[in-house]
Short mmCIF file of C-alpha atoms and ligand atoms in Angstrom, two decimals:
data_model
loop_
_atom_site.label_atom_id
_atom_site.label_comp_id
_atom_site.label_asym_id
_atom_site.label_seq_id
_atom_site.Cartn_x
_atom_site.Cartn_y
_atom_site.Cartn_z
CA MET A 190 -28.18 -11.97 14.49
CA LYS A 191 -28.34 -9.86 11.16
CA LYS A 192 -29.59 -11.89 8.02
CA ILE A 193 -27.94 -10.90 4.75
CA THR A 194 -28.79 -12.35 1.27
CA MET A 195 -26.23 -11.74 -1.62
CA LEU A 196 -26.49 -12.81 -5.24
CA ILE A 197 -23.07 -13.10 -7.08
CA ASN A 198 -23.26 -13.37 -10.83
CA ALA A 199 -19.72 -14.63 -12.02
CA ASP A 200 -20.84 -13.73 -15.66
CA ASP A 201 -21.12 -10.17 -14.49
CA LYS A 202 -17.29 -9.07 -14.92
CA ILE A 203 -16.93 -5.55 -13.60
CA SER A 204 -13.10 -5.03 -13.92
CA HIS A 205 -9.61 -6.61 -13.64
CA ILE A 206 -8.18 -6.20 -10.30
CA ASN A 207 -4.35 -5.34 -10.89
CA PRO A 208 -2.19 -7.17 -8.40
CA GLU A 209 -0.53 -3.90 -7.57
CA ILE A 210 -3.71 -3.02 -5.59
CA TYR A 211 -2.12 -5.30 -3.01
CA GLY A 212 1.07 -3.06 -2.93
CA HIS A 213 3.42 -1.60 -0.11
CA PHE A 214 5.59 1.34 0.80
CA SER A 215 8.75 1.39 2.36
CA GLU A 216 10.50 4.85 3.74
CA HIS A 217 13.77 5.53 5.26
CA LEU A 218 11.75 6.40 8.37
CA GLY A 219 12.38 4.87 11.81
CA ARG A 220 12.92 1.17 11.54
CA CYS A 221 11.43 0.53 8.32
CA ILE A 222 14.58 0.09 6.27
CA TYR A 223 17.35 0.00 8.91
CA ASN A 224 16.81 -2.72 11.62
CA GLY A 225 13.72 -3.80 9.73
CA ILE A 226 14.20 -4.70 6.23
CA TYR A 227 17.91 -4.18 6.12
CA VAL A 228 20.21 -5.58 8.84
CA GLY A 229 23.51 -5.52 6.89
CA GLU A 230 25.49 -8.53 5.65
CA ASN A 231 27.58 -8.57 9.03
CA SER A 232 24.39 -9.11 11.13
CA SER A 233 23.72 -12.20 13.29
CA ILE A 234 20.23 -11.95 12.19
CA PRO A 235 19.94 -14.34 9.25
CA ASN A 236 20.09 -12.14 6.11
CA VAL A 237 20.58 -12.48 2.47
CA LYS A 238 22.90 -9.82 1.18
CA GLY A 239 21.89 -7.76 4.51
CA MET A 240 18.12 -8.28 3.79
CA ARG A 241 16.32 -10.19 6.63
CA LYS A 242 15.48 -13.72 5.41
CA ASP A 243 12.16 -13.90 7.43
CA ILE A 244 10.95 -10.69 5.86
CA VAL A 245 11.80 -11.71 2.40
CA GLU A 246 9.82 -15.14 2.96
CA ALA A 247 6.78 -13.37 4.52
CA PHE A 248 6.66 -10.86 1.69
CA LYS A 249 6.79 -13.87 -0.92
CA ASP A 250 4.09 -15.54 1.06
CA ILE A 251 1.57 -12.79 0.31
CA ARG A 252 2.72 -12.35 -3.01
CA LEU A 253 3.69 -8.84 -2.28
CA PRO A 254 3.55 -7.26 -5.96
CA VAL A 255 5.00 -3.93 -5.80
CA LEU A 256 7.16 -1.63 -3.24
CA ARG A 257 7.52 1.87 -3.26
CA TRP A 258 10.77 3.50 -2.07
CA PRO A 259 12.54 5.75 -0.76
CA GLY A 260 9.66 7.79 0.74
CA GLY A 261 7.31 9.69 1.43
CA CYS A 262 8.90 12.97 2.52
CA PHE A 263 12.33 11.28 2.52
CA ALA A 264 12.02 10.99 -1.14
CA ASP A 265 11.75 14.79 -1.42
CA GLU A 266 15.20 15.17 -0.20
CA TYR A 267 16.93 12.14 -1.45
CA HIS A 268 19.72 12.12 -3.76
CA PHE A 269 20.54 8.69 -5.48
CA LYS A 270 24.36 9.50 -5.77
CA ASP A 271 24.58 9.56 -2.13
CA GLY A 272 23.50 6.00 -1.94
CA ILE A 273 25.75 4.22 -4.54
CA GLY A 274 29.31 3.04 -4.56
CA LYS A 275 31.64 1.86 -1.57
CA LYS A 276 29.28 1.93 1.53
CA ALA A 277 32.31 3.55 3.64
CA SER A 278 32.33 6.58 1.35
CA ARG A 279 28.84 7.22 0.87
CA LYS A 280 27.54 10.41 2.43
CA LYS A 281 25.96 10.72 5.79
CA MET A 282 23.10 13.07 5.95
CA VAL A 283 20.29 14.30 8.58
CA ASN A 284 17.03 12.61 8.28
CA THR A 285 15.21 15.91 8.70
CA ASN A 286 11.70 14.56 8.43
CA TRP A 287 12.18 11.55 10.53
CA GLY A 288 13.72 12.13 13.90
CA GLY A 289 16.78 14.18 12.91
CA VAL A 290 18.79 10.60 12.81
CA THR A 291 22.02 10.06 10.77
CA GLU A 292 21.19 8.51 7.43
CA ASP A 293 24.41 6.69 6.34
CA ASN A 294 22.93 5.84 3.00
CA SER A 295 23.96 2.16 3.21
CA PHE A 296 20.69 1.15 1.74
CA GLY A 297 20.58 2.68 -1.56
CA THR A 298 19.56 1.96 -5.42
CA HIS A 299 21.61 -1.33 -5.58
CA GLU A 300 20.26 -2.63 -2.16
CA PHE A 301 16.65 -1.66 -3.01
CA PHE A 302 16.60 -3.56 -6.37
CA THR A 303 18.22 -6.34 -4.65
CA PHE A 304 15.44 -6.59 -2.16
CA CYS A 305 12.76 -6.52 -4.98
CA GLU A 306 14.52 -9.17 -6.73
CA LEU A 307 14.35 -11.44 -3.57
CA VAL A 308 10.89 -10.69 -3.03
CA GLY A 309 9.95 -10.92 -6.78
CA CYS A 310 8.08 -7.66 -6.63
CA GLU A 311 8.07 -4.72 -8.85
CA PRO A 312 10.07 -1.63 -7.78
CA TYR A 313 8.43 1.78 -7.65
CA LEU A 314 10.62 4.70 -7.27
CA ALA A 315 9.58 8.01 -5.90
CA GLY A 316 11.53 10.80 -7.46
CA ASN A 317 12.65 13.84 -5.87
CA MET A 318 10.95 16.97 -7.33
CA GLY A 319 10.95 18.74 -4.13
CA SER A 320 14.83 19.53 -3.64
CA GLY A 321 16.08 17.71 -6.73
CA THR A 322 16.64 18.65 -10.21
CA VAL A 323 15.47 17.29 -13.56
CA GLN A 324 18.95 16.53 -14.22
CA GLU A 325 19.35 14.34 -11.40
CA LEU A 326 16.01 12.30 -11.84
CA SER A 327 17.08 11.95 -15.61
CA GLU A 328 20.45 10.53 -14.50
CA TRP A 329 18.89 8.06 -11.85
CA ILE A 330 16.64 6.58 -14.65
CA GLU A 331 19.76 6.38 -17.02
CA TYR A 332 21.65 4.81 -14.14
CA ILE A 333 19.19 2.00 -13.41
CA THR A 334 17.82 1.28 -17.01
CA LEU A 335 20.40 1.96 -19.72
CA ASP A 336 22.06 -0.88 -21.26
CA GLY A 337 25.31 0.32 -23.25
CA ILE A 338 27.81 3.00 -22.90
CA SER A 339 26.79 6.25 -20.87
CA PRO A 340 28.11 8.13 -18.23
CA MET A 341 25.46 6.84 -15.74
CA ALA A 342 25.59 3.23 -17.12
CA ASP A 343 29.29 3.31 -16.78
CA LEU A 344 29.03 4.53 -13.16
CA ARG A 345 26.51 1.52 -12.47
CA LYS A 346 28.95 -1.05 -13.97
CA ALA A 347 31.79 0.49 -12.01
CA ASN A 348 29.62 0.00 -8.90
CA GLY A 349 29.29 -3.88 -9.71
CA ARG A 350 26.04 -3.97 -11.75
CA GLU A 351 26.69 -4.68 -15.39
CA LYS A 352 23.21 -5.28 -16.63
CA PRO A 353 20.56 -2.82 -16.16
CA TRP A 354 17.42 -3.19 -13.99
CA LYS A 355 13.89 -3.05 -15.37
CA LEU A 356 12.04 0.08 -13.97
CA LYS A 357 8.39 0.55 -14.51
CA TYR A 358 6.77 2.52 -11.69
CA LEU A 359 8.32 6.01 -11.38
CA GLY A 360 6.72 8.77 -9.26
CA ILE A 361 7.60 12.07 -10.26
CA GLY A 362 7.35 13.95 -6.83
CA ASN A 363 5.85 13.09 -3.57
CA GLU A 364 3.32 15.01 -1.72
CA ASN A 365 4.40 18.26 -3.57
CA TRP A 366 1.33 20.10 -2.15
CA GLY A 367 3.17 19.55 1.35
CA CYS A 368 6.58 18.20 2.19
CA GLY A 369 7.56 18.15 -1.45
CA GLY A 370 7.78 21.81 -2.07
CA SER A 371 4.40 23.29 -0.78
CA MET A 372 3.63 23.88 -4.51
CA ARG A 373 0.33 25.02 -5.90
CA ALA A 374 -1.41 22.74 -8.24
CA GLU A 375 -0.77 25.17 -11.16
CA TYR A 376 2.86 25.37 -10.56
CA TYR A 377 3.39 21.58 -9.74
CA VAL A 378 1.76 20.46 -13.10
CA ASP A 379 4.11 22.65 -15.26
CA GLU A 380 7.17 21.47 -13.18
CA TYR A 381 5.86 17.91 -13.87
CA ARG A 382 5.44 18.34 -17.64
CA ARG A 383 9.16 19.43 -17.66
CA TYR A 384 10.40 16.82 -15.36
CA GLN A 385 8.50 13.87 -17.23
CA SER A 386 9.94 15.03 -20.73
CA PHE A 387 13.52 13.97 -19.36
CA CYS A 388 12.41 10.66 -17.92
CA LYS A 389 13.46 8.60 -20.87
CA ASN A 390 12.63 5.05 -21.99
CA HIS A 391 16.09 3.43 -22.45
CA SER A 392 17.12 0.11 -23.88
CA GLY A 393 13.37 -1.21 -24.20
CA ASN A 394 12.65 -0.22 -20.68
CA GLN A 395 9.09 1.56 -20.48
CA LEU A 396 8.27 3.76 -17.73
CA TYR A 397 4.88 4.17 -15.95
CA LYS A 398 4.90 8.04 -14.87
CA VAL A 399 2.86 8.73 -11.76
CA ALA A 400 2.11 12.44 -11.12
CA CYS A 401 1.54 13.77 -7.57
CA GLY A 402 -2.28 13.70 -7.04
CA PRO A 403 -4.32 15.02 -4.12
CA SER A 404 -4.34 14.78 -0.50
CA GLY A 405 -7.65 13.19 0.72
CA GLY A 406 -10.44 15.19 -0.62
CA ASP A 407 -8.68 17.96 -2.40
CA TYR A 408 -10.62 17.79 -5.59
CA GLY A 409 -9.22 21.12 -6.86
CA TRP A 410 -5.87 19.39 -7.04
CA THR A 411 -7.10 16.70 -9.08
CA ASP A 412 -8.94 18.92 -11.53
CA THR A 413 -5.66 21.20 -12.37
CA ILE A 414 -3.72 18.01 -13.06
CA MET A 415 -6.11 16.23 -15.16
CA LYS A 416 -6.87 19.46 -17.02
CA ASN A 417 -3.28 20.03 -17.71
CA LEU A 418 -2.04 16.52 -18.43
CA GLU A 419 -2.64 14.05 -21.43
CA PRO A 420 -2.16 10.38 -21.31
CA CYS A 421 1.21 10.99 -23.31
CA HIS A 422 2.67 12.62 -20.14
CA VAL A 423 1.35 10.49 -17.36
CA ASN A 424 -0.12 7.15 -16.69
CA ALA A 425 -1.51 7.65 -13.41
CA ILE A 426 -2.10 10.11 -10.51
CA SER A 427 -1.37 9.26 -6.92
CA LEU A 428 -3.73 9.90 -3.85
CA HIS A 429 -2.56 9.78 -0.08
CA HIS A 430 -5.55 9.43 2.31
CA TYR A 431 -4.95 7.91 5.84
CA THR A 432 -7.28 7.13 8.49
CA ILE A 433 -6.91 9.43 11.61
CA PRO A 434 -9.26 7.69 14.15
CA THR A 435 -10.13 10.99 15.90
CA GLY A 436 -9.85 13.03 12.97
CA ASP A 437 -7.34 15.19 14.84
CA TRP A 438 -3.52 15.09 13.78
CA ASN A 439 -2.70 16.51 17.00
CA ARG A 440 -4.32 13.88 19.19
CA LYS A 441 -4.65 10.73 16.87
CA GLY A 442 -5.32 8.34 19.89
CA SER A 443 -3.56 5.03 20.78
CA ALA A 444 -3.35 1.96 18.45
CA ARG A 445 -4.15 -0.28 21.47
CA GLU A 446 -6.32 1.61 23.84
CA PHE A 447 -9.63 2.70 22.28
CA ASP A 448 -13.26 2.42 23.25
CA ASN A 449 -16.05 1.15 21.06
CA ASP A 450 -17.04 4.67 19.96
CA ILE A 451 -13.63 5.45 18.92
CA TYR A 452 -13.69 2.05 17.02
CA TYR A 453 -16.85 2.78 15.20
CA ASP A 454 -15.39 6.05 14.29
CA THR A 455 -12.20 4.69 13.08
CA ILE A 456 -14.16 2.31 10.68
CA SER A 457 -16.45 5.32 9.64
CA ARG A 458 -13.52 7.45 8.60
CA THR A 459 -12.02 4.57 6.78
CA LEU A 460 -15.09 3.96 4.65
CA SER A 461 -14.71 7.73 3.54
CA MET A 462 -12.08 6.32 1.39
CA ASP A 463 -14.96 5.22 -0.90
CA ASP A 464 -16.24 8.73 -1.13
CA VAL A 465 -12.67 10.14 -1.73
CA ILE A 466 -12.15 7.72 -4.69
CA THR A 467 -15.46 8.16 -6.14
CA GLY A 468 -15.01 11.96 -6.13
CA HIS A 469 -11.65 11.86 -7.55
CA SER A 470 -12.70 9.18 -10.20
CA ALA A 471 -15.62 11.43 -11.43
CA ILE A 472 -13.40 14.34 -12.06
CA MET A 473 -10.79 12.09 -13.71
CA HIS A 474 -13.67 10.58 -15.73
CA ARG A 475 -14.67 14.00 -17.02
CA TYR A 476 -11.09 14.53 -18.74
CA ASP A 477 -10.39 10.86 -19.37
CA PRO A 478 -13.77 8.85 -19.99
CA ALA A 479 -11.50 6.11 -21.47
CA ASN A 480 -9.73 5.23 -18.16
CA ARG A 481 -6.43 5.93 -19.75
CA ILE A 482 -5.03 7.52 -16.56
CA GLY A 483 -5.30 5.37 -13.57
CA LEU A 484 -5.40 6.31 -9.83
CA ILE A 485 -2.95 5.22 -7.35
CA VAL A 486 -3.77 5.14 -3.70
CA ASP A 487 -0.17 5.51 -3.06
CA GLU A 488 -0.28 5.89 0.78
CA TRP A 489 -3.13 4.70 3.09
CA GLY A 490 -3.73 2.99 6.42
CA CYS A 491 -4.33 3.96 10.17
CA TRP A 492 -2.15 6.74 11.77
CA TYR A 493 -2.12 6.65 15.52
CA ASP A 494 -0.02 8.16 18.19
CA VAL A 495 3.30 6.43 18.53
CA GLU A 496 3.69 3.64 21.16
CA PRO A 497 4.72 5.14 24.68
CA ASP A 498 8.45 5.66 25.02
CA THR A 499 9.21 5.42 21.55
CA ASN A 500 10.85 8.05 19.11
CA PRO A 501 8.03 10.29 18.11
CA GLY A 502 9.89 10.64 14.63
CA PHE A 503 9.69 6.83 13.98
CA LEU A 504 5.94 6.39 13.64
CA TYR A 505 6.21 3.12 15.51
CA GLN A 506 2.57 1.66 16.47
CA GLN A 507 1.11 -1.52 17.30
CA ASN A 508 -1.77 -3.18 15.16
CA THR A 509 -4.87 -5.08 16.40
CA MET A 510 -8.02 -6.53 15.05
CA ARG A 511 -9.20 -3.02 14.60
CA ASP A 512 -6.46 -2.58 11.85
CA ALA A 513 -7.32 -5.85 10.45
CA ILE A 514 -10.97 -4.68 10.00
CA VAL A 515 -9.65 -1.40 8.52
CA ALA A 516 -7.46 -3.29 6.10
CA ALA A 517 -10.34 -5.37 4.65
CA CYS A 518 -12.70 -2.57 4.23
CA ASN A 519 -10.12 -0.62 2.29
CA LEU A 520 -9.01 -3.65 0.11
CA ASN A 521 -12.50 -4.30 -0.72
CA ILE A 522 -13.15 -0.61 -1.72
CA PHE A 523 -9.89 -0.85 -3.92
CA ASN A 524 -11.34 -4.02 -5.57
CA ARG A 525 -14.51 -2.03 -6.17
CA HIS A 526 -12.77 0.73 -7.97
CA SER A 527 -10.45 -1.40 -9.72
CA ARG A 528 -11.59 0.16 -13.04
CA ARG A 529 -9.79 3.16 -12.05
CA VAL A 530 -7.56 2.24 -9.13
CA VAL A 531 -4.69 0.50 -10.69
CA MET A 532 -2.42 0.35 -7.54
CA ALA A 533 -2.53 0.94 -3.98
CA ASN A 534 0.22 0.96 -1.33
CA LEU A 535 -0.26 0.51 2.46
CA ALA A 536 1.89 2.66 4.68
CA GLN A 537 4.26 1.16 5.63
CA ALA A 538 5.62 -2.15 5.00
CA VAL A 539 7.92 -2.75 8.39
CA ASN A 540 7.72 -1.23 11.90
CA VAL A 541 6.14 2.08 10.65
CA LEU A 542 2.33 3.11 11.02
CA GLN A 543 -0.04 0.25 10.03
CA ALA A 544 2.83 -2.08 9.40
CA LEU A 545 2.74 -5.68 7.96
CA ILE A 546 5.56 -6.68 10.07
CA LEU A 547 7.09 -5.50 13.47
CA THR A 548 10.68 -6.61 14.54
CA GLU A 549 12.59 -6.55 17.71
CA GLY A 550 16.18 -7.63 17.33
CA GLU A 551 15.85 -11.06 15.81
CA ALA A 552 12.37 -11.50 16.67
CA MET A 553 9.57 -10.66 13.94
CA VAL A 554 5.91 -10.66 14.11
CA LYS A 555 3.10 -10.71 11.45
CA THR A 556 0.42 -8.28 12.27
CA PRO A 557 -3.41 -9.02 11.76
CA THR A 558 -2.99 -6.58 8.86
CA TYR A 559 -0.50 -8.88 7.49
CA HIS A 560 -2.96 -11.74 7.63
CA VAL A 561 -5.68 -9.63 5.91
CA PHE A 562 -3.40 -9.47 3.00
CA ASP A 563 -2.80 -13.21 3.08
CA LEU A 564 -6.59 -13.72 3.15
CA PHE A 565 -7.14 -11.45 0.21
CA LYS A 566 -4.25 -12.56 -2.10
CA GLU A 567 -6.20 -14.62 -4.53
CA HIS A 568 -7.96 -11.45 -5.54
CA GLN A 569 -4.66 -10.49 -7.19
CA ASN A 570 -5.13 -10.80 -11.03
CA GLY A 571 -8.87 -11.73 -10.83
CA GLU A 572 -11.92 -10.38 -12.35
CA LEU A 573 -14.09 -8.41 -9.91
CA ILE A 574 -17.80 -9.57 -10.09
CA TYR A 575 -19.27 -8.30 -7.02
CA CYS A 576 -18.97 -5.74 -4.02
CA PHE A 577 -21.36 -4.89 -1.37
CA GLN A 578 -21.38 -2.86 1.84
CA SER A 579 -24.51 -3.08 3.90
CA PRO A 580 -26.25 0.28 4.97
CA ALA A 581 -24.81 2.03 8.00
CA GLU A 582 -26.96 0.45 10.66
CA THR A 583 -24.76 -1.20 13.04
CA GLY A 584 -22.64 0.47 15.97
CA GLU A 585 -23.65 2.68 18.98
CA SER A 586 -23.51 6.56 18.66
CA ILE A 587 -21.90 6.21 15.18
CA LYS A 588 -23.35 3.95 12.69
CA ILE A 589 -21.31 1.88 10.34
CA PRO A 590 -22.00 -0.90 7.70
CA LEU A 591 -22.00 -4.25 9.33
CA LEU A 592 -20.62 -5.87 6.16
CA SER A 593 -18.01 -5.16 3.69
CA SER A 594 -17.33 -7.53 0.80
CA SER A 595 -16.16 -8.21 -2.72
CA ALA A 596 -15.83 -11.28 -5.05
CA SER A 597 -13.58 -12.12 -7.90
CA VAL A 598 -12.86 -14.98 -9.99
CA LYS A 599 -9.66 -16.33 -11.51
CA ASP A 600 -8.73 -19.73 -12.89
CA GLY A 601 -12.13 -21.37 -12.22
CA VAL A 602 -11.85 -20.16 -8.40
CA MET A 603 -14.36 -17.90 -7.18
CA THR A 604 -12.88 -15.64 -4.11
CA ILE A 605 -15.21 -13.65 -1.63
CA THR A 606 -13.79 -11.58 1.06
CA LEU A 607 -15.99 -10.50 3.96
CA ALA A 608 -15.49 -8.20 6.76
CA ASN A 609 -17.98 -8.26 9.88
CA CYS A 610 -17.31 -4.60 11.12
CA SER A 611 -19.69 -4.96 14.25
CA LEU A 612 -18.65 -5.57 17.73
CA GLU A 613 -21.76 -7.13 18.94
CA GLU A 614 -23.63 -8.63 15.98
CA GLU A 615 -23.23 -11.98 14.19
CA ALA A 616 -23.91 -12.12 10.37
CA ASP A 617 -26.01 -14.84 8.78
CA ILE A 618 -24.99 -14.81 5.19
CA SER A 619 -26.79 -16.70 2.43
CA CYS A 620 -25.39 -16.19 -0.95
CA SER A 621 -26.59 -17.51 -4.24
CA LEU A 622 -23.84 -18.12 -6.84
CA CYS A 623 -24.99 -17.77 -10.63
CA GLY A 624 -22.95 -18.27 -13.66
CA PHE A 625 -20.68 -20.57 -11.71
CA HIS A 626 -21.07 -24.01 -10.79
CA GLY A 627 -18.91 -24.82 -7.47
CA THR A 628 -18.78 -27.98 -5.83
CA GLU A 629 -16.76 -27.25 -2.75
CA ALA A 630 -16.17 -24.21 -0.61
CA SER A 631 -13.64 -23.54 2.11
CA ALA A 632 -12.87 -20.32 4.19
CA ARG A 633 -10.36 -19.17 6.37
CA ILE A 634 -11.11 -16.49 9.26
CA LEU A 635 -9.29 -13.93 11.25
CA THR A 636 -11.11 -13.13 14.26
CA GLU A 637 -10.28 -11.98 17.94
CA GLU A 638 -11.50 -9.48 20.46
CA VAL A 639 -11.05 -6.13 18.81
CA HIS A 640 -8.03 -4.94 20.88
CA ALA A 641 -6.04 -8.25 20.31
CA CYS A 642 -2.66 -7.91 18.61
CA ASN A 643 0.54 -10.04 17.85
CA ASP A 644 3.31 -9.03 20.26
CA PHE A 645 6.68 -10.43 20.82
CA ASP A 646 5.31 -12.55 23.74
CA MET A 647 2.34 -13.92 21.84
CA PRO A 648 3.28 -13.51 18.32
CA GLU A 649 0.41 -15.92 16.80
CA ARG A 650 -2.69 -14.66 19.07
CA VAL A 651 -4.32 -13.38 15.68
CA VAL A 652 -3.92 -15.80 13.04
CA PRO A 653 -6.30 -17.10 10.30
CA LYS A 654 -7.88 -20.52 11.02
CA ALA A 655 -10.08 -22.69 8.91
CA PHE A 656 -13.55 -21.76 9.05
CA PRO A 657 -16.78 -23.98 8.25
CA VAL A 658 -19.00 -22.77 5.21
CA SER A 659 -21.59 -24.73 3.57
CA LEU A 660 -22.44 -25.00 -0.15
CA ALA A 661 -25.46 -26.87 -1.67
CA ASP A 662 -27.20 -26.11 -4.87
CA ASN A 663 -25.05 -23.26 -5.63
CA MET A 664 -26.10 -21.57 -2.17
CA LEU A 665 -23.48 -20.66 0.01
CA SER A 666 -24.14 -20.35 3.75
CA VAL A 667 -21.90 -18.74 6.31
CA THR A 668 -22.31 -17.17 9.87
CA LEU A 669 -19.80 -14.58 10.58
CA PRO A 670 -19.04 -13.73 14.29
CA PRO A 671 -18.48 -9.97 15.24
CA CYS A 672 -15.17 -8.37 14.35
CA CYS A 673 -13.99 -10.76 11.72
CA VAL A 674 -12.35 -11.01 8.23
CA VAL A 675 -12.97 -14.20 6.20
CA SER A 676 -12.00 -15.48 2.83
CA VAL A 677 -14.14 -17.92 1.03
CA SER A 678 -12.73 -20.18 -1.93
CA VAL A 679 -15.50 -21.82 -4.01
CA ARG A 680 -14.09 -24.18 -6.77
O1 AHR B 152 3.97 7.57 5.57
C1 AHR B 152 4.44 8.78 6.36
C2 AHR B 152 4.66 10.06 5.60
O2 AHR B 152 3.20 10.46 5.36
C3 AHR B 152 5.19 9.93 4.32
O3 AHR B 152 6.55 10.37 4.37
C4 AHR B 152 4.43 11.20 3.63
O4 AHR B 152 4.54 11.10 2.13
C5 AHR B 152 3.14 11.22 4.25
O5 AHR B 152 2.82 12.60 4.63
#
């Protein structure tokens, strides 16, 4: 058993944790939108305006704050006019990035905003800068946000929506260094300046503009973008950084079958998120010491080989306790960097990559990753007061930190989230609380054997349970079993 002592000082307010750090991403990819979020109004699966009721409820339960759409690479060839108006006359196209399937555009702008309204989350649009035009992006914003008379506002009204929607988050381009146009940073940043000039604030709507940032550790990209943009052009830049357990895109490995070495490698690669954010933040700090430009971790999560006998273009993978540990480590890292990191979006919400939810016909399961978001949700809008990662001393041939943690306070409640990343060792934690007088503490735990998952025949194998924790004289004591994620509330 590893003994760990911690001291949390609630007077030590480090930064505000934006709820958007707990954000998500939905793409026209595989069964994320169609046969996932959206089943259509005539489906026998219970739905509201075509949106699965159980998914809406599940997203509300974790207070899902923001949803990015329509891609990903799909956004780089998306034309919003194909997805408005009468469904029968919407254009059918080939989804060239994801399986070459027919995209019938039955889920478009109106449907996306309806879904966000049902969930109560902020919509975040990824604008097409790869194969679109400045005029098209400018018209999309006019269509959504202009209250009054204009060609696009009139078109929206003719399509059944009288009042505009509010749109805050707007990505100007997606992965423009890759599927979004294979651009050099110097070229992208000039194009970005032109595009953003025509993304107007109509009718009191205020856009929050997001420029395409780097992939992983491409610090040169960040440097060029930051050197050439001012806060008057941009509110944030995005970062895409996935965990590939083997580090090899051609042999990523199975979601369910892995040995201890691959597990420890997965966690070690996940923790590189901290170095990558630290590296980009240092560059951003040189140009923007006042933190006026945020960093958004637009796409993150584990990316494995697809499940056997599934379409390779659909990126469908199972989700185990390993993914729960990955999610907890990343969320603690985002909290730690919440002075610069203003949003993060897990890839992806339903049936794709490290999904929150898997569906099969009418059946639906919440993955271990979903439950981690449930355990962490009280951090949303909290004040970060503590974060700690133990030295890389546990594991086998690859050593990783045993403990990942962070703590915040909000409305007189302290929330401490902990992950024991070891597969063998227990962690005996003694934590002194300062600047906070707690009288009662409770905890919930997510723990199981590392390969355990929720499947359609066993949807509740991995679910949070109440967990004993003791509090006496402002000393909190808790013993974590191996491979677990715990959330403690002190009030
Ligand atoms: O999330 C899957 C894909 O990963 C996205 O479409 C793209 O942006 C990234 O490369």
